[in-house]
Structure formats: structure tokens, C-alpha cells
Amino acid sequence: AQARVKDVMRNGWLQRECHAYVTRDGQAGTVSLERLIQLYATVRQRRTVAEWIVDNCIDVERFDVRRFIVFGVLHGMLRRVHCFPVLCASVESAKKEPSRRGSNSGSGLGDEEPLKLEPRVVAMLDGTHHLDEICVAENKDAAVMRGLLDSYGGIEYVHL
């Protein structure tokens, strides 16, 4: 990706295309070409776009972050990192076994049932399905789905 950023720095036509694409209408003078290159160099894995915006003091009224990311991906300066949730085998087998604890007395304390995931979701936690795919299949927001998975327990996240 860094090599592609260098290619853009050397290619005046691509710089102008990038600049025109990511700046909002009538706001072309607000972001210099040098600043665009610097911004591409600051994008890092494991940081959300929201964190990146705050860290770099991006004025979203004048700068189209969505187009910035798309341009970077299309021209090989950025790559999409997917999150693959994986259910640990020991947790999966423990969840299938009946509980060895005594029955609840009905007192209301400790009566909560452990969170159950649909079998089709558990089947997707084998490391071959990324979080976005699971969210679409379940029609759930990524934050909601991640919360469900975290509540279920035993999930490791692999970022590739």
C-alpha cells in the first residue's frame, strides 16, 4: 500500500483526480494535495474511521471521508480489513454440554439463562465468514452483532 501512495505522489493526474473526488463541491481549496498524501499515510489497521477522523481533525463538512476511503481502496493505497469471529472449540463443546450446576431455586438470583445463538450463527463462527457477512445474514448492525457474540463468550476475532 505504501508503494501505491508513492505512485500517487509521482502522478500529477492521479493527485488531481483524488483531490477532486474527495473534496466536497466548492471546497477544493480546503485540502492540499500534500495533506491528502499525509492522510493516506496515517490510516492504520485496528483504528476505526471515526478515531482516524478525530485524530486527524478532519472537517467532514468539507472533506468526503467515504470517498477518500473508496479512492484509496480502488487505487491500492488502502485495503479493506475484515474481522472474522471464531468460536473457540473448548467453548463450543462446553456450551453443548448440559449444565452440571444444581437447579435454580427460583429466587430470581442467578436465574439468567446463558445467551444462546442460533445454530446457523454458531456454524458461521468457524473463521471462514467475516463479521459483515454474518451481520447481513442475521440482519443486524455490526455493533449489535459484536455485542451478542461477546455476550456469548469464547469468541476470538481475527483481522485479515
PDB file of C-alpha atoms in Angstrom:
ATOM      1  CA  ALA A   1       0.000   0.000   0.000  1.00  0.00           C
ATOM      2  CA  GLN A   2       2.851   2.406   0.793  1.00  0.00           C
ATOM      3  CA  ALA A   3       4.279   1.849  -2.697  1.00  0.00           C
ATOM      4  CA  ARG A   4       0.920   2.873  -4.195  1.00  0.00           C
ATOM      5  CA  VAL A   5       0.915   6.063  -2.098  1.00  0.00           C
ATOM      6  CA  LYS A   6       4.336   6.864  -3.580  1.00  0.00           C
ATOM      7  CA  ASP A   7       2.935   6.240  -7.078  1.00  0.00           C
ATOM      8  CA  VAL A   8       0.175   8.759  -6.402  1.00  0.00           C
ATOM      9  CA  MET A   9       2.743  11.294  -5.170  1.00  0.00           C
ATOM     10  CA  ARG A  10       4.559  10.939  -8.505  1.00  0.00           C
ATOM     11  CA  ASN A  11       1.443  11.020 -10.705  1.00  0.00           C
ATOM     12  CA  GLY A  12       0.037  14.544 -11.067  1.00  0.00           C
ATOM     13  CA  TRP A  13      -3.075  13.379 -12.918  1.00  0.00           C
ATOM     14  CA  LEU A  14      -3.931  10.853 -10.158  1.00  0.00           C
ATOM     15  CA  GLN A  15      -3.335  13.504  -7.481  1.00  0.00           C
ATOM     16  CA  ARG A  16      -5.789  15.859  -9.179  1.00  0.00           C
ATOM     17  CA  GLU A  17      -8.337  13.048  -9.576  1.00  0.00           C
ATOM     18  CA  CYS A  18      -8.031  12.148  -5.914  1.00  0.00           C
ATOM     19  CA  HIS A  19      -8.320  15.767  -4.842  1.00  0.00           C
ATOM     20  CA  ALA A  20     -11.390  16.378  -6.998  1.00  0.00           C
ATOM     21  CA  TYR A  21     -13.025  13.153  -5.844  1.00  0.00           C
ATOM     22  CA  VAL A  22     -12.647  13.561  -2.077  1.00  0.00           C
ATOM     23  CA  THR A  23     -13.314  17.278  -1.614  1.00  0.00           C
ATOM     24  CA  ARG A  24     -16.880  18.428  -1.368  1.00  0.00           C
ATOM     25  CA  ASP A  25     -18.294  20.652  -4.123  1.00  0.00           C
ATOM     26  CA  GLY A  26     -16.824  24.128  -3.969  1.00  0.00           C
ATOM     27  CA  GLN A  27     -14.372  23.186  -1.225  1.00  0.00           C
ATOM     28  CA  ALA A  28     -11.353  22.311  -3.398  1.00  0.00           C
ATOM     29  CA  GLY A  29      -9.029  24.797  -1.692  1.00  0.00           C
ATOM     30  CA  THR A  30      -9.573  23.387   1.788  1.00  0.00           C
ATOM     31  CA  VAL A  31      -7.364  20.291   1.470  1.00  0.00           C
ATOM     32  CA  SER A  32      -3.967  20.420  -0.190  1.00  0.00           C
ATOM     33  CA  LEU A  33      -2.555  17.561  -2.225  1.00  0.00           C
ATOM     34  CA  GLU A  34       0.206  17.216   0.349  1.00  0.00           C
ATOM     35  CA  ARG A  35      -2.388  16.868   3.099  1.00  0.00           C
ATOM     36  CA  LEU A  36      -4.187  14.124   1.137  1.00  0.00           C
ATOM     37  CA  ILE A  37      -0.975  12.121   0.846  1.00  0.00           C
ATOM     38  CA  GLN A  38      -0.297  12.665   4.543  1.00  0.00           C
ATOM     39  CA  LEU A  39      -3.817  11.490   5.410  1.00  0.00           C
ATOM     40  CA  TYR A  40      -3.399   8.267   3.416  1.00  0.00           C
ATOM     41  CA  ALA A  41      -0.158   7.630   5.275  1.00  0.00           C
ATOM     42  CA  THR A  42      -1.935   7.946   8.656  1.00  0.00           C
ATOM     43  CA  VAL A  43      -4.600   5.280   8.039  1.00  0.00           C
ATOM     44  CA  ARG A  44      -3.795   2.267  10.232  1.00  0.00           C
ATOM     45  CA  GLN A  45      -5.296  -1.111  10.991  1.00  0.00           C
ATOM     46  CA  ARG A  46      -7.263  -1.568  14.210  1.00  0.00           C
ATOM     47  CA  ARG A  47      -8.311   2.089  14.238  1.00  0.00           C
ATOM     48  CA  THR A  48     -11.834   2.937  13.282  1.00  0.00           C
ATOM     49  CA  VAL A  49     -12.567   5.577  10.694  1.00  0.00           C
ATOM     50  CA  ALA A  50     -14.203   7.627  13.455  1.00  0.00           C
ATOM     51  CA  GLU A  51     -10.977   7.536  15.503  1.00  0.00           C
ATOM     52  CA  TRP A  52      -8.972   8.453  12.405  1.00  0.00           C
ATOM     53  CA  ILE A  53     -11.262  11.454  11.751  1.00  0.00           C
ATOM     54  CA  VAL A  54     -10.793  12.755  15.299  1.00  0.00           C
ATOM     55  CA  ASP A  55      -7.040  12.087  15.366  1.00  0.00           C
ATOM     56  CA  ASN A  56      -6.530  13.997  12.102  1.00  0.00           C
ATOM     57  CA  CYS A  57      -9.012  16.828  12.794  1.00  0.00           C
ATOM     58  CA  ILE A  58     -10.947  16.099   9.599  1.00  0.00           C
ATOM     59  CA  ASP A  59     -13.645  18.625   8.714  1.00  0.00           C
ATOM     60  CA  VAL A  60     -16.341  16.279   7.413  1.00  0.00           C
ATOM     61  CA  GLU A  61     -18.304  19.240   6.054  1.00  0.00           C
ATOM     62  CA  ARG A  62     -15.543  19.924   3.535  1.00  0.00           C
ATOM     63  CA  PHE A  63     -13.958  16.518   3.103  1.00  0.00           C
ATOM     64  CA  ASP A  64     -15.801  13.360   1.991  1.00  0.00           C
ATOM     65  CA  VAL A  65     -14.223  10.623   4.103  1.00  0.00           C
ATOM     66  CA  ARG A  66     -16.280   7.899   2.422  1.00  0.00           C
ATOM     67  CA  ARG A  67     -14.925   8.894  -1.000  1.00  0.00           C
ATOM     68  CA  PHE A  68     -11.407   9.204   0.437  1.00  0.00           C
ATOM     69  CA  ILE A  69     -11.558   5.592   1.634  1.00  0.00           C
ATOM     70  CA  VAL A  70     -13.115   4.350  -1.625  1.00  0.00           C
ATOM     71  CA  PHE A  71     -10.476   6.111  -3.734  1.00  0.00           C
ATOM     72  CA  GLY A  72      -7.710   4.651  -1.579  1.00  0.00           C
ATOM     73  CA  VAL A  73      -9.103   1.120  -1.873  1.00  0.00           C
ATOM     74  CA  LEU A  74      -9.710   1.389  -5.637  1.00  0.00           C
ATOM     75  CA  HIS A  75      -6.174   2.645  -6.270  1.00  0.00           C
ATOM     76  CA  GLY A  76      -4.463   0.172  -3.932  1.00  0.00           C
ATOM     77  CA  MET A  77      -3.406   2.697  -1.301  1.00  0.00           C
ATOM     78  CA  LEU A  78      -5.711   1.158   1.309  1.00  0.00           C
ATOM     79  CA  ARG A  79      -7.040  -2.319   1.749  1.00  0.00           C
ATOM     80  CA  ARG A  80     -10.165  -3.498   3.456  1.00  0.00           C
ATOM     81  CA  VAL A  81      -9.512  -5.412   6.660  1.00  0.00           C
ATOM     82  CA  HIS A  82     -12.189  -7.939   7.551  1.00  0.00           C
ATOM     83  CA  CYS A  83     -12.960  -9.185  11.039  1.00  0.00           C
ATOM     84  CA  PHE A  84     -13.521 -12.947  11.309  1.00  0.00           C
ATOM     85  CA  PRO A  85     -15.157 -14.088  14.576  1.00  0.00           C
ATOM     86  CA  VAL A  86     -14.061 -17.604  15.567  1.00  0.00           C
ATOM     87  CA  LEU A  87     -15.697 -19.677  18.282  1.00  0.00           C
ATOM     88  CA  CYS A  88     -13.060 -21.462  20.341  1.00  0.00           C
ATOM     89  CA  ALA A  89     -13.567 -25.229  20.208  1.00  0.00           C
ATOM     90  CA  SER A  90     -13.478 -25.674  24.003  1.00  0.00           C
ATOM     91  CA  VAL A  91     -16.239 -23.115  24.461  1.00  0.00           C
ATOM     92  CA  GLU A  92     -18.347 -24.695  21.724  1.00  0.00           C
ATOM     93  CA  SER A  93     -18.225 -28.134  23.360  1.00  0.00           C
ATOM     94  CA  ALA A  94     -18.898 -26.657  26.824  1.00  0.00           C
ATOM     95  CA  LYS A  95     -21.968 -24.825  25.529  1.00  0.00           C
ATOM     96  CA  LYS A  96     -23.353 -28.086  24.089  1.00  0.00           C
ATOM     97  CA  GLU A  97     -22.994 -29.975  27.406  1.00  0.00           C
ATOM     98  CA  PRO A  98     -25.848 -29.725  29.884  1.00  0.00           C
ATOM     99  CA  SER A  99     -25.087 -27.595  32.898  1.00  0.00           C
ATOM    100  CA  ARG A 100     -23.631 -29.517  35.843  1.00  0.00           C
ATOM    101  CA  ARG A 101     -24.796 -26.873  38.308  1.00  0.00           C
ATOM    102  CA  GLY A 102     -27.717 -27.579  40.561  1.00  0.00           C
ATOM    103  CA  SER A 103     -31.130 -26.341  39.524  1.00  0.00           C
ATOM    104  CA  ASN A 104     -32.027 -22.782  40.387  1.00  0.00           C
ATOM    105  CA  SER A 105     -34.288 -22.264  43.338  1.00  0.00           C
ATOM    106  CA  GLY A 106     -36.389 -19.699  41.520  1.00  0.00           C
ATOM    107  CA  SER A 107     -35.216 -16.938  43.813  1.00  0.00           C
ATOM    108  CA  GLY A 108     -34.522 -14.637  40.906  1.00  0.00           C
ATOM    109  CA  LEU A 109     -30.812 -14.621  41.655  1.00  0.00           C
ATOM    110  CA  GLY A 110     -28.693 -16.383  39.102  1.00  0.00           C
ATOM    111  CA  ASP A 111     -31.742 -17.455  37.107  1.00  0.00           C
ATOM    112  CA  GLU A 112     -30.486 -15.907  33.885  1.00  0.00           C
ATOM    113  CA  GLU A 113     -30.179 -18.354  31.047  1.00  0.00           C
ATOM    114  CA  PRO A 114     -26.885 -18.183  29.165  1.00  0.00           C
ATOM    115  CA  LEU A 115     -27.164 -16.389  25.862  1.00  0.00           C
ATOM    116  CA  LYS A 116     -27.981 -18.771  23.037  1.00  0.00           C
ATOM    117  CA  LEU A 117     -27.059 -18.102  19.444  1.00  0.00           C
ATOM    118  CA  GLU A 118     -28.969 -19.539  16.539  1.00  0.00           C
ATOM    119  CA  PRO A 119     -27.286 -22.706  15.207  1.00  0.00           C
ATOM    120  CA  ARG A 120     -26.817 -21.008  11.819  1.00  0.00           C
ATOM    121  CA  VAL A 121     -24.823 -18.231  13.537  1.00  0.00           C
ATOM    122  CA  VAL A 122     -22.699 -20.703  15.516  1.00  0.00           C
ATOM    123  CA  ALA A 123     -21.988 -22.537  12.238  1.00  0.00           C
ATOM    124  CA  MET A 124     -20.643 -19.276  10.773  1.00  0.00           C
ATOM    125  CA  LEU A 125     -18.137 -18.850  13.619  1.00  0.00           C
ATOM    126  CA  ASP A 126     -15.610 -21.188  12.011  1.00  0.00           C
ATOM    127  CA  GLY A 127     -13.266 -18.472  10.741  1.00  0.00           C
ATOM    128  CA  THR A 128     -14.464 -18.583   7.140  1.00  0.00           C
ATOM    129  CA  HIS A 129     -17.185 -15.921   7.481  1.00  0.00           C
ATOM    130  CA  HIS A 130     -16.374 -12.288   8.227  1.00  0.00           C
ATOM    131  CA  LEU A 131     -18.418 -10.189  10.613  1.00  0.00           C
ATOM    132  CA  ASP A 132     -20.053  -8.170   7.826  1.00  0.00           C
ATOM    133  CA  GLU A 133     -21.306 -11.375   6.195  1.00  0.00           C
ATOM    134  CA  ILE A 134     -22.767 -12.600   9.487  1.00  0.00           C
ATOM    135  CA  CYS A 135     -24.436  -9.218  10.079  1.00  0.00           C
ATOM    136  CA  VAL A 136     -26.089  -9.320   6.655  1.00  0.00           C
ATOM    137  CA  ALA A 137     -27.237 -12.916   7.156  1.00  0.00           C
ATOM    138  CA  GLU A 138     -28.767 -12.008  10.526  1.00  0.00           C
ATOM    139  CA  ASN A 139     -29.951  -8.521   9.514  1.00  0.00           C
ATOM    140  CA  LYS A 140     -28.171  -6.944  12.481  1.00  0.00           C
ATOM    141  CA  ASP A 141     -25.930  -3.931  12.928  1.00  0.00           C
ATOM    142  CA  ALA A 142     -22.219  -4.743  13.429  1.00  0.00           C
ATOM    143  CA  ALA A 143     -22.179  -3.273  16.946  1.00  0.00           C
ATOM    144  CA  VAL A 144     -25.261  -5.286  17.938  1.00  0.00           C
ATOM    145  CA  MET A 145     -23.858  -8.490  16.464  1.00  0.00           C
ATOM    146  CA  ARG A 146     -20.478  -7.981  18.118  1.00  0.00           C
ATOM    147  CA  GLY A 147     -22.262  -7.380  21.428  1.00  0.00           C
ATOM    148  CA  LEU A 148     -24.198 -10.637  21.016  1.00  0.00           C
ATOM    149  CA  LEU A 149     -21.041 -12.543  20.166  1.00  0.00           C
ATOM    150  CA  ASP A 150     -19.148 -11.025  23.084  1.00  0.00           C
ATOM    151  CA  SER A 151     -22.019 -11.880  25.444  1.00  0.00           C
ATOM    152  CA  TYR A 152     -21.998 -15.465  24.184  1.00  0.00           C
ATOM    153  CA  GLY A 153     -18.339 -15.719  25.112  1.00  0.00           C
ATOM    154  CA  GLY A 154     -15.410 -17.675  23.765  1.00  0.00           C
ATOM    155  CA  ILE A 155     -15.141 -15.659  20.556  1.00  0.00           C
ATOM    156  CA  GLU A 156     -11.751 -14.651  19.197  1.00  0.00           C
ATOM    157  CA  TYR A 157     -11.572 -12.056  16.418  1.00  0.00           C
ATOM    158  CA  VAL A 158      -9.075 -12.445  13.583  1.00  0.00           C
ATOM    159  CA  HIS A 159      -8.417  -9.372  11.420  1.00  0.00           C
ATOM    160  CA  LEU A 160      -7.219 -10.036   7.871  1.00  0.00           C
TER     161      LEU A 160
END
